[in-house]
XYZ file of C-alpha atoms in Angstrom:
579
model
C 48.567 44.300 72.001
C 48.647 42.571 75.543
C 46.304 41.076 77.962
C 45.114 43.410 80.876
C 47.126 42.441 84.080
C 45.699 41.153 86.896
C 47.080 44.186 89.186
C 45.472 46.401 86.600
C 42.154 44.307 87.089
C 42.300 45.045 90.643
C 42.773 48.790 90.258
C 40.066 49.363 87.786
C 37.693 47.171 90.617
C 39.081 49.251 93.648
C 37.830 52.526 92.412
C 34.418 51.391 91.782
C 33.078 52.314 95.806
C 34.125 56.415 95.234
C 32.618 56.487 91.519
C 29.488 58.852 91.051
C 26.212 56.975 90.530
C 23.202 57.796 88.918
C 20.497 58.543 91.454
C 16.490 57.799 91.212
C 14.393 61.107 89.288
C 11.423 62.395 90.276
C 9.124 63.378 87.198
C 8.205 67.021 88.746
C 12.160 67.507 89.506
C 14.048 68.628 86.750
C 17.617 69.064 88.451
C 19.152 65.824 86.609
C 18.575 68.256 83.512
C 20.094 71.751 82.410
C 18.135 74.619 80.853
C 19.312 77.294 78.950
C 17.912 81.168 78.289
C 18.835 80.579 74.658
C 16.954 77.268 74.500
C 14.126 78.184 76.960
C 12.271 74.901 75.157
C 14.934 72.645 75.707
C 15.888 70.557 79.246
C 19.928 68.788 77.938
C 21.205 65.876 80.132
C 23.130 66.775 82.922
C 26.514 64.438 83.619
C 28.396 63.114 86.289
C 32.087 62.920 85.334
C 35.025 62.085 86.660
C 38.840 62.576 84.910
C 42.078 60.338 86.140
C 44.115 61.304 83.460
C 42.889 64.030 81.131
C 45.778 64.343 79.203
C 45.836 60.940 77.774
C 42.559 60.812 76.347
C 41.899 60.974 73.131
C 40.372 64.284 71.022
C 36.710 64.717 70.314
C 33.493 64.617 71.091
C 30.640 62.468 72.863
C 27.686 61.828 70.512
C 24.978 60.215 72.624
C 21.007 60.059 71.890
C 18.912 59.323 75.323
C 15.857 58.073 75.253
C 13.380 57.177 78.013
C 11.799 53.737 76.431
C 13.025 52.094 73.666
C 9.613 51.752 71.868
C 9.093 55.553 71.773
C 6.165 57.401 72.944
C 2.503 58.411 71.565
C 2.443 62.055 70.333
C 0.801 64.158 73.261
C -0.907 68.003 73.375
C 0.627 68.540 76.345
C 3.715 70.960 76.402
C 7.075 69.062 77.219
C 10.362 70.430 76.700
C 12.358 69.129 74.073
C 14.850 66.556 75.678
C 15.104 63.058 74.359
C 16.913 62.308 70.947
C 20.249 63.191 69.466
C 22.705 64.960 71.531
C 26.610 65.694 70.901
C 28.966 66.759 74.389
C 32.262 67.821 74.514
C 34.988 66.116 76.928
C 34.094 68.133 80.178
C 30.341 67.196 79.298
C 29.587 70.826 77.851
C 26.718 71.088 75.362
C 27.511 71.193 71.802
C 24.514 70.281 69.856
C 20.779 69.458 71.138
C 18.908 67.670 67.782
C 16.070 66.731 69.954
C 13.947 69.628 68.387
C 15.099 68.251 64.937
C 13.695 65.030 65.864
C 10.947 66.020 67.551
C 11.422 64.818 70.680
C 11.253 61.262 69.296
C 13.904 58.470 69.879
C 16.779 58.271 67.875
C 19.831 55.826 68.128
C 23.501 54.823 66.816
C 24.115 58.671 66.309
C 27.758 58.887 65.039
C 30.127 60.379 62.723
C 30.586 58.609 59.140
C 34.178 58.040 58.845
C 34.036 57.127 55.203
C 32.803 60.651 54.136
C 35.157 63.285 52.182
C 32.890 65.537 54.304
C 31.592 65.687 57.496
C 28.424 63.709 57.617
C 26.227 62.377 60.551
C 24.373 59.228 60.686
C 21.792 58.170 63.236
C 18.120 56.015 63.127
C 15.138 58.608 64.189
C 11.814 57.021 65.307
C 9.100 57.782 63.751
C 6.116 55.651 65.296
C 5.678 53.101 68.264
C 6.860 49.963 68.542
C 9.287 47.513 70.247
C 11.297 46.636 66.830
C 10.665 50.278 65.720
C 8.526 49.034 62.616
C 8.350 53.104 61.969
C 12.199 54.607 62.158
C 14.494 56.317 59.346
C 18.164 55.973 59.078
C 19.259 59.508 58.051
C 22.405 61.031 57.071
C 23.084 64.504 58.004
C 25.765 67.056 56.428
C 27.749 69.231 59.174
C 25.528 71.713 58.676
C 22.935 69.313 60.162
C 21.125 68.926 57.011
C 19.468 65.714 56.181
C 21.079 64.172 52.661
C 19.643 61.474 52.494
C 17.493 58.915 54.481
C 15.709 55.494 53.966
C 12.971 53.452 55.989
C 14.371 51.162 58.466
C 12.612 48.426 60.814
C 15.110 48.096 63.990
C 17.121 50.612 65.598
C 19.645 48.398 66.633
C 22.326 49.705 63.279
C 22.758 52.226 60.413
C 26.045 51.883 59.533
C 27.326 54.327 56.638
C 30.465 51.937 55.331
C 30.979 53.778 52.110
C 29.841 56.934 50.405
C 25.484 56.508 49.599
C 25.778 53.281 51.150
C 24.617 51.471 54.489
C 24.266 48.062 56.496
C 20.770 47.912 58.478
C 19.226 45.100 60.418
C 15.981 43.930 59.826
C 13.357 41.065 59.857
C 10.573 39.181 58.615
C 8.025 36.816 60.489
C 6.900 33.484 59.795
C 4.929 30.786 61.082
C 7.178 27.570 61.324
C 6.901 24.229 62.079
C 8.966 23.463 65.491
C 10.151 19.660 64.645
C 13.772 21.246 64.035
C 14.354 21.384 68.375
C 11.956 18.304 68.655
C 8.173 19.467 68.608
C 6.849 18.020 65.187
C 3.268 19.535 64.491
C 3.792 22.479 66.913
C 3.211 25.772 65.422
C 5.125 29.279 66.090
C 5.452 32.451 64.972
C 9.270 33.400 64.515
C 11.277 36.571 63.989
C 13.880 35.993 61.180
C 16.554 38.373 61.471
C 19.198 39.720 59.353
C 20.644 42.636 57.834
C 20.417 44.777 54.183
C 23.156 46.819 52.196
C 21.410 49.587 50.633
C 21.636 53.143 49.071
C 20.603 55.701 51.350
C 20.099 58.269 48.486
C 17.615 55.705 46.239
C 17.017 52.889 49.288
C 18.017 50.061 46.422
C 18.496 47.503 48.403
C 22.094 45.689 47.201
C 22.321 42.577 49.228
C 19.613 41.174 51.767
C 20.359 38.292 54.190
C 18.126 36.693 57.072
C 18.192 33.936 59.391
C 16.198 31.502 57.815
C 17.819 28.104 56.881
C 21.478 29.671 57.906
C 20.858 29.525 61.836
C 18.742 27.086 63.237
C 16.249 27.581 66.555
C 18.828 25.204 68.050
C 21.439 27.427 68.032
C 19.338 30.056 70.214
C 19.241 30.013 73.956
C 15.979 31.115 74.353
C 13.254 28.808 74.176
C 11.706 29.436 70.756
C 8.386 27.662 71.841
C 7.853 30.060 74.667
C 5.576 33.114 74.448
C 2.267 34.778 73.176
C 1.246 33.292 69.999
C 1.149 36.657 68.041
C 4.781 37.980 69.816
C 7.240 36.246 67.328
C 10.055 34.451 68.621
C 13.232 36.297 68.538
C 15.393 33.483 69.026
C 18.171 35.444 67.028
C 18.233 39.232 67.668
C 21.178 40.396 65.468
C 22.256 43.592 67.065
C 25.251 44.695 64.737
C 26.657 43.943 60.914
C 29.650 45.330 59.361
C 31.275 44.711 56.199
C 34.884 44.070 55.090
C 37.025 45.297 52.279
C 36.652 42.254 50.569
C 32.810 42.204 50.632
C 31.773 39.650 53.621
C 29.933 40.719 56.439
C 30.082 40.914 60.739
C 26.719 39.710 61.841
C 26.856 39.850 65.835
C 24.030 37.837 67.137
C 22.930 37.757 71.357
C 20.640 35.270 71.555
C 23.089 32.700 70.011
C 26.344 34.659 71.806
C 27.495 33.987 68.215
C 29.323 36.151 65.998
C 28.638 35.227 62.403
C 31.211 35.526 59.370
C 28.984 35.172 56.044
C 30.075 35.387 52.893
C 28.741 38.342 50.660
C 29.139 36.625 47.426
C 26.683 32.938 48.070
C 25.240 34.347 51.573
C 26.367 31.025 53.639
C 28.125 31.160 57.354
C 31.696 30.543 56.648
C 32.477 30.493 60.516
C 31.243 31.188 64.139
C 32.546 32.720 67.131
C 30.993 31.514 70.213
C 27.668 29.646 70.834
C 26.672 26.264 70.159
C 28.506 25.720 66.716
C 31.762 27.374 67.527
C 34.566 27.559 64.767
C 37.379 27.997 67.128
C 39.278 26.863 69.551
C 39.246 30.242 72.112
C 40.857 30.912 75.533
C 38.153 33.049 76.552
C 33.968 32.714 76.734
C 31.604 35.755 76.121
C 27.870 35.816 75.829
C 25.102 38.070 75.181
C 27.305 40.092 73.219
C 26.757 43.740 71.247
C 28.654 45.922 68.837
C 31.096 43.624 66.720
C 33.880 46.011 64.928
C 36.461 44.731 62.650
C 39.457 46.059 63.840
C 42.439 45.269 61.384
C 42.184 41.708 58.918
C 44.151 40.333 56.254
C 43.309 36.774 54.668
C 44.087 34.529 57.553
C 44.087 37.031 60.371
C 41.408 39.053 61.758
C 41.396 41.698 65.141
C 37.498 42.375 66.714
C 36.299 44.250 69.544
C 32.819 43.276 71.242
C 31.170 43.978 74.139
C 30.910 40.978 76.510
C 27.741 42.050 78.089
C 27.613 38.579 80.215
C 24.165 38.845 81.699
C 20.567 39.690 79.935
C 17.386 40.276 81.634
C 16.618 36.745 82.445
C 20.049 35.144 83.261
C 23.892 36.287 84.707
C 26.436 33.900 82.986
C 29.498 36.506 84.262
C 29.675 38.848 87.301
C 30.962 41.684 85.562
C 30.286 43.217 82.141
C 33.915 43.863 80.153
C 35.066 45.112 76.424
C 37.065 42.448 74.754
C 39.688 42.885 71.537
C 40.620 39.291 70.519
C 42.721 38.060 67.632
C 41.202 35.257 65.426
C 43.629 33.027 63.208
C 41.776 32.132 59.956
C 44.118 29.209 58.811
C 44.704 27.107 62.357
C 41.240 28.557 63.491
C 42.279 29.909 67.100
C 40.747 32.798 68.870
C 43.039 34.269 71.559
C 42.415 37.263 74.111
C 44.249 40.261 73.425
C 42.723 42.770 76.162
C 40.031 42.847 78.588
C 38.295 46.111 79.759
C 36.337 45.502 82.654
C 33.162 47.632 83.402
C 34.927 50.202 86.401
C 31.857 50.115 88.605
C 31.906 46.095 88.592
C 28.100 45.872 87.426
C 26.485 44.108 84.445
C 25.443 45.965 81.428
C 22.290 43.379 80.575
C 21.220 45.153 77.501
C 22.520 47.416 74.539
C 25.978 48.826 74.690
C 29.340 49.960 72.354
C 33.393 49.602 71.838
C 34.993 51.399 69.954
C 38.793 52.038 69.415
C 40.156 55.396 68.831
C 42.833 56.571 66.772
C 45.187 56.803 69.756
C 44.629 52.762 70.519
C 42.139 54.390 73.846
C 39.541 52.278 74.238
C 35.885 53.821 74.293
C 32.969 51.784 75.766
C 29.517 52.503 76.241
C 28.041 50.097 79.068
C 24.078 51.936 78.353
C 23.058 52.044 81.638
C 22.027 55.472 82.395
C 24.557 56.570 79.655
C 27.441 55.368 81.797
C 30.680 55.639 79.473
C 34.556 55.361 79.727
C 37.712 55.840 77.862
C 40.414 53.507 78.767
C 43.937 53.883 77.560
C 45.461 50.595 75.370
C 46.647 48.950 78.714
C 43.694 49.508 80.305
C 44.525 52.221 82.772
C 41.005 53.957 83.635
C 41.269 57.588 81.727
C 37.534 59.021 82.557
C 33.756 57.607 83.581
C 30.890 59.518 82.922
C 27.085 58.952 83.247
C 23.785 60.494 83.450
C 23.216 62.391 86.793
C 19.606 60.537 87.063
C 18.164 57.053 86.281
C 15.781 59.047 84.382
C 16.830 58.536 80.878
C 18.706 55.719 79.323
C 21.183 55.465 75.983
C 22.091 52.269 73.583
C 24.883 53.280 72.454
C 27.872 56.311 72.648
C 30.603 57.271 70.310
C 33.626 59.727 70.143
C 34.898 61.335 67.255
C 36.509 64.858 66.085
C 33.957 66.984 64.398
C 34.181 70.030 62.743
C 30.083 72.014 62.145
C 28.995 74.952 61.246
C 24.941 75.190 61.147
C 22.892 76.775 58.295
C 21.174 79.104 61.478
C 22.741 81.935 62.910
C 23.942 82.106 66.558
C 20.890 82.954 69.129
C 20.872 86.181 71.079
C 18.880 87.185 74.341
C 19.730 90.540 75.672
C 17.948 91.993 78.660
C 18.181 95.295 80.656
C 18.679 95.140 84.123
C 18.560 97.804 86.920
C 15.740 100.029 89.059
C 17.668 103.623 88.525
C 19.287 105.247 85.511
C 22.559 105.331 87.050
C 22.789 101.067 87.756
C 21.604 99.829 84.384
C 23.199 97.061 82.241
C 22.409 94.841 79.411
C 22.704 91.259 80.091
C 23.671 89.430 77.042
C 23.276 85.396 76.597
C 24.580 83.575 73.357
C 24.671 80.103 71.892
C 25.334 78.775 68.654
C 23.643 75.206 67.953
C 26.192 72.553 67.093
C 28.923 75.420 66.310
C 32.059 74.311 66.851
C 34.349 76.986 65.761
C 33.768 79.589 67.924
C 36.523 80.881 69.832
C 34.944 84.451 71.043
C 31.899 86.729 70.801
C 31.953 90.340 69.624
C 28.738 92.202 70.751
C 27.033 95.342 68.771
C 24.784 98.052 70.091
C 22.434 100.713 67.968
C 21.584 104.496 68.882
C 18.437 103.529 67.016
C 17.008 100.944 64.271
C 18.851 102.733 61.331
C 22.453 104.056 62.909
C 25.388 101.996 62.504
C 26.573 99.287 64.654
C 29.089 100.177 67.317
C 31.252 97.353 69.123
C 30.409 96.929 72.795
C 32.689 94.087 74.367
C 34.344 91.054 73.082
C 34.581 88.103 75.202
C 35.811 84.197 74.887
C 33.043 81.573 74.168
C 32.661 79.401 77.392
C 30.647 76.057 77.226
C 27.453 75.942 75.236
C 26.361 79.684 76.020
C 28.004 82.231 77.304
C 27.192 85.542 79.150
C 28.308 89.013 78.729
C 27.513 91.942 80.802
C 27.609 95.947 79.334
C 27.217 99.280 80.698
C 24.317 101.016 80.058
C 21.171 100.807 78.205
C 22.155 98.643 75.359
C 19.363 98.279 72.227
C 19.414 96.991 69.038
C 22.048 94.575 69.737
C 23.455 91.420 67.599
C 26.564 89.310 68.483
C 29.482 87.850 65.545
C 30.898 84.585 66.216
C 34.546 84.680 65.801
C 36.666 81.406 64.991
C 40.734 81.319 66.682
C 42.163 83.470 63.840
C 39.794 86.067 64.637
C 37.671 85.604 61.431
C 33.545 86.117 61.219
C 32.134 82.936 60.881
C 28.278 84.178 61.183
C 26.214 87.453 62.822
C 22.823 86.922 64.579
C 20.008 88.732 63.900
C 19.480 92.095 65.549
C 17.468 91.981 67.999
C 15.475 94.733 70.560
C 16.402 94.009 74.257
C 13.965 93.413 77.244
C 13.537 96.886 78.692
C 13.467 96.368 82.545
C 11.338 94.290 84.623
C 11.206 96.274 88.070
C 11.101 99.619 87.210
C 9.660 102.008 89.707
C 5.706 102.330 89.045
C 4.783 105.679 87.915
C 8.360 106.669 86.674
C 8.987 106.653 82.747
C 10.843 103.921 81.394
C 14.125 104.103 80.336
C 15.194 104.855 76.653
C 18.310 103.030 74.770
C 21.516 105.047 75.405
C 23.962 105.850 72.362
C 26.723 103.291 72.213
C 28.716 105.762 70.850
C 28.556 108.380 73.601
C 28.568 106.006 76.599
C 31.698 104.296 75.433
C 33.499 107.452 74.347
C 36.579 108.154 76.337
C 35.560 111.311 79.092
C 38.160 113.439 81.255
C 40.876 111.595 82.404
C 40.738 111.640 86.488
C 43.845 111.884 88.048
C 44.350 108.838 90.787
C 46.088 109.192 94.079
C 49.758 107.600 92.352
C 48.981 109.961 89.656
C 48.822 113.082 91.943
C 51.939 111.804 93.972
C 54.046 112.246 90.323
C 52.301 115.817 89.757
C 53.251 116.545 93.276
C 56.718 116.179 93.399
C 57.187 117.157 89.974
C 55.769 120.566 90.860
C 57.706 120.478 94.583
C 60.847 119.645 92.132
C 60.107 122.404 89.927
C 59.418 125.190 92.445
C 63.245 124.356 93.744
C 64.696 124.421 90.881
C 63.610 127.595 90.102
C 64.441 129.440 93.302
C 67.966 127.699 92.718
C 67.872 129.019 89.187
C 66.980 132.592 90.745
C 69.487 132.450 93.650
C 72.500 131.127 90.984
C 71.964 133.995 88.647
C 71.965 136.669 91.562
C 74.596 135.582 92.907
C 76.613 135.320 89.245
C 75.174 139.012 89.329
C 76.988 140.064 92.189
C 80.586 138.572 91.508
C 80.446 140.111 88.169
C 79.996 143.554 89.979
C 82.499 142.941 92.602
C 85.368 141.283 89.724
C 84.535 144.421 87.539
C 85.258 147.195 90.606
C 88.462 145.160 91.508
C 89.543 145.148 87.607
C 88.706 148.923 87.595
C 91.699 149.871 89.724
C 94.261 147.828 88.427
C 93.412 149.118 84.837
C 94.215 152.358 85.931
C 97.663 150.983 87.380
C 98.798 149.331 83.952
C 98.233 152.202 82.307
C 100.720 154.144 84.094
C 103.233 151.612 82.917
């Protein structure tokens, strides 16, 4: 790996005054959003995206889950679409799953791919309640048929982190009332948030290891001022935002309110080192603060790779100017940190809360900077690849991932045919078709009925474009279904037959139309002869007709000589006979 050049810096800066922003929503607008006819319940996000180099990004897919606030919303009796929760996008921003009716239009976060899996398997936290540390919330697992396997109580959305098969790293807390004579105020009170994390079993919620806060990190090491604040809101003078574990059994604890990273030990549960803040381990050529999202990149037993995101700036104070991603090498024997690569956020802004890295297979770089869902994919030297965010400030996202994945769901593909046209002569069937988190499809092969009990007859066959696709067939077209059909032209699944919408402005007074026979509207009727064709038939006969009268005027005229050769041999027979 190398640093980011300062040229490159500049680049990535210049571009930020021509990249799309998110604009300001208005609640009784919903163009920031897209509908669909198959998901008439259902209002998706809506992107702004922009490609520099689509080739050299990496495969897969976007998995995002957008939320409005962070500590969720009361139920309501009032219709709403479905639209906030867990959402997966393909490269060009195209739909590929909506889970938001799964969750029930409830926030959900971290939604990714488990990478540890023999199968395909989802994870992601779903809200189940209010509240600011989501004191109500599951971590589920889902299969890639999108059905749950397994799922546990949780108590803070900020990780559920599948590391291994049926297990999973969460964050969580406990309060206390403490004495404050630790940072100099002997006999004053507080209330105060002790963070940490748990390694459980999803399937049984056993809890293997549990670690917090208390008497490993002390209120000195935060800076925020623990003695600040309602009595009953406990002081978060931690907030651990991410925990992963190594192959040897220790655990990443990434902490913002210290801008510490945290290497404990999994076997006695003490801090064996820190990265940044007060008590720092290392000797580093770089600073970072208010950090999110610590990944173990590659270790061995005195060397250790990390990406984080440098997020700078919180709510209350800037201590950068501009938000970056950072992958830094940390020497476990001499205790050095060094700077391997910087990513700075393209649009030059700070990213104050929440936010993502994460390295793909390729060595790209993708980072979530949560604003608005803003996201981009950087290649290893840091050459911008692609930015994308929300097309409104309505809705906001913690963090984003990419990964292949390969689904099929347990529900067939939806179907919404309608009939269209005011005279017998002009009518069509207008087909629309999606398939849910499918992402096999390569075509769609429709069916049409004479009635409920003939056979099915093949209508049209068309390639699957984006999340639903349209398809438009002669006729009066009933009793219709449609067949998904992978790329080596195999059935993966067949909707349901349904009856389509007869026509909504047919003349008053004149009976309605009834559902013409696929099989005698398709079938093959006289061939008409076109103008080229007529030209061929044309000369052929002109050819013909002169051929013949050639033919006619050859064999007279053979005729003839015949005649005239048999009279001349007539009277010189008679003269060799004489002889």
């Amino acid at each position: 790996m190398k640093s980011l050049a300062p040229h490159n810096l500049t680049i990535l800066w210049s571009l930020a005054p021509f990249l799309t922003t998110a604009v300001a929503f208005t609640p009784s607008d919903d163009s920031d959003l897209v509908s669909y006819v198959t998901l008439p319940n259902h209002r998706t996000i809506k992107w702004n995206i922009t490609h520099y180099d689509p080739q050299s990004r990496a495969p897969g897919y976007w998995f995002v889950a957008p939320y409005w606030v962070t500590a969720g919303e009361p139920y309501t009796t009032r219709w709403m679409p479905y639209q906030i929760g867990p959402q997966i996008f393909d490269q060009d921003a195209e739909l590929v799953w909506t889970g938001t009716e799964f969750t029930d239009n409830q926030n959900a976060f971290d939604l990714r791919v488990v990478e540890n899996s023999d199968k395909p398997l989802l994870s992601l936290i779903i809200q189940t309640g209010i509240g600011l540390d989501l004191e109500n919330a599951n971590g589920t697992v889902l299969n890639n048929n999108y059905e749950v396997v397994g799922s546990i109580p949780v108590n803070d959305k900020h990780e559920f982190y599948v590391y291994a098969p049926g297990k999973a790293l969460t964050i969580y807390h406990r309060q206390k009332v403490v004495d404050l004579a630790e940072i100099g105020l002997p006999g004053v009170s507080r209330l105060v948030k002790f963070q940490g994390f748990r390694d459980v079993d999803y399937m049984t919620a056993e809890v293997v290891f549990e670690w917090d806060s208390e008497g490993k990190i002390s209120l000195g090491e935060s800076y925020r001022s623990v003695e600040m604040g309602p009595p009953d809101d406990a002081a978060d003078y931690i907030h651990a935002n991410s925990v992963e574990k190594t192959t040897d059994g220790d655990y990443l604890l990434s902490c913002r309110h210290t801008n510490t990273i945290y290497f404990i030990s999994g076997r006695d549960g003490r801090i064996v080192w820190r990265l940044g803040g007060k008590r720092n381990s290392f000797e580093k050529d770089f600073i970072f603060s208010k950090q999110h999202d610590a990944r173990i990149i590659r270790q061995t037993s005195e060397r250790m790779v990390i990406s984080f995101l440098d997020n700078g700036a919180d709510e209350l104070s800037d201590d950068e100017t501009v938000s970056s991603a950072m992958i830094v090498e940390l020497d476990l024997v001499a205790y050095t940190a060094t700077l391997l690569n910087r990513y700075f956020r393209p649009d030059g802004e700070l990213t104050r809360r929440r936010g993502s890295t994460q390295l793909l297979p390729n060595n790209n770089l993708f980072v979530s900077w949560s604003d608005y869902g803003y996201i981009s994919e950087f290649d290893h030297d840091g050459r911008l690849l692609m930015e994308a965010r929300f097309a409104s400030d309505r809705f906001g996202n913690y963090r984003a991932y990419k990964y292949p994945w390969t689904a099929q769901p347990t529900e067939p593909p939806t179907l919404v045919a309608s009939v269209r046209g005011t005279e017998l002569s002009d009518l069509t069937t207008e087909f629309h078709v999606s398939w849910n988190g499918a992402t096999e499809v390569k075509s769609w092969r429709f069916r049409a009925r004479a009635n409920a009990t003939s056979e099915d007859v093949e209508i049209g066959m068309i390639p699957k474009k984006g999340f639903e696709s349209t398809f438009v067939a002669k006729g009066y077209m009933d009793w219709v279904s449609v067949e998904a059909v992978d790329g080596k032209g195999e059935t993966l699944d067949i909707s349901s037959v349904i009856r389509s919408d007869p026509p909504k402005y047919w003349p008053e007074g004149v009976e309605m139309p009834q559902a013409d026979d696929p099989v005698v509207l398709l079938a093959p009727g006289p061939q008409e002869l076109r103008p080229a064709n007529l030209l061929v038939v044309g000369i052929f006969a002109v050819s013909l007709a002169v051929g013949s009268i050639i033919w006619l005027c050859m064999g007279l005229f053979r005729y003839r000589y015949r005649r005239a050769y048999s009279w001349v041999l007539g009277g010189e027979g008679e003269g060799e006979d004489s002889l």
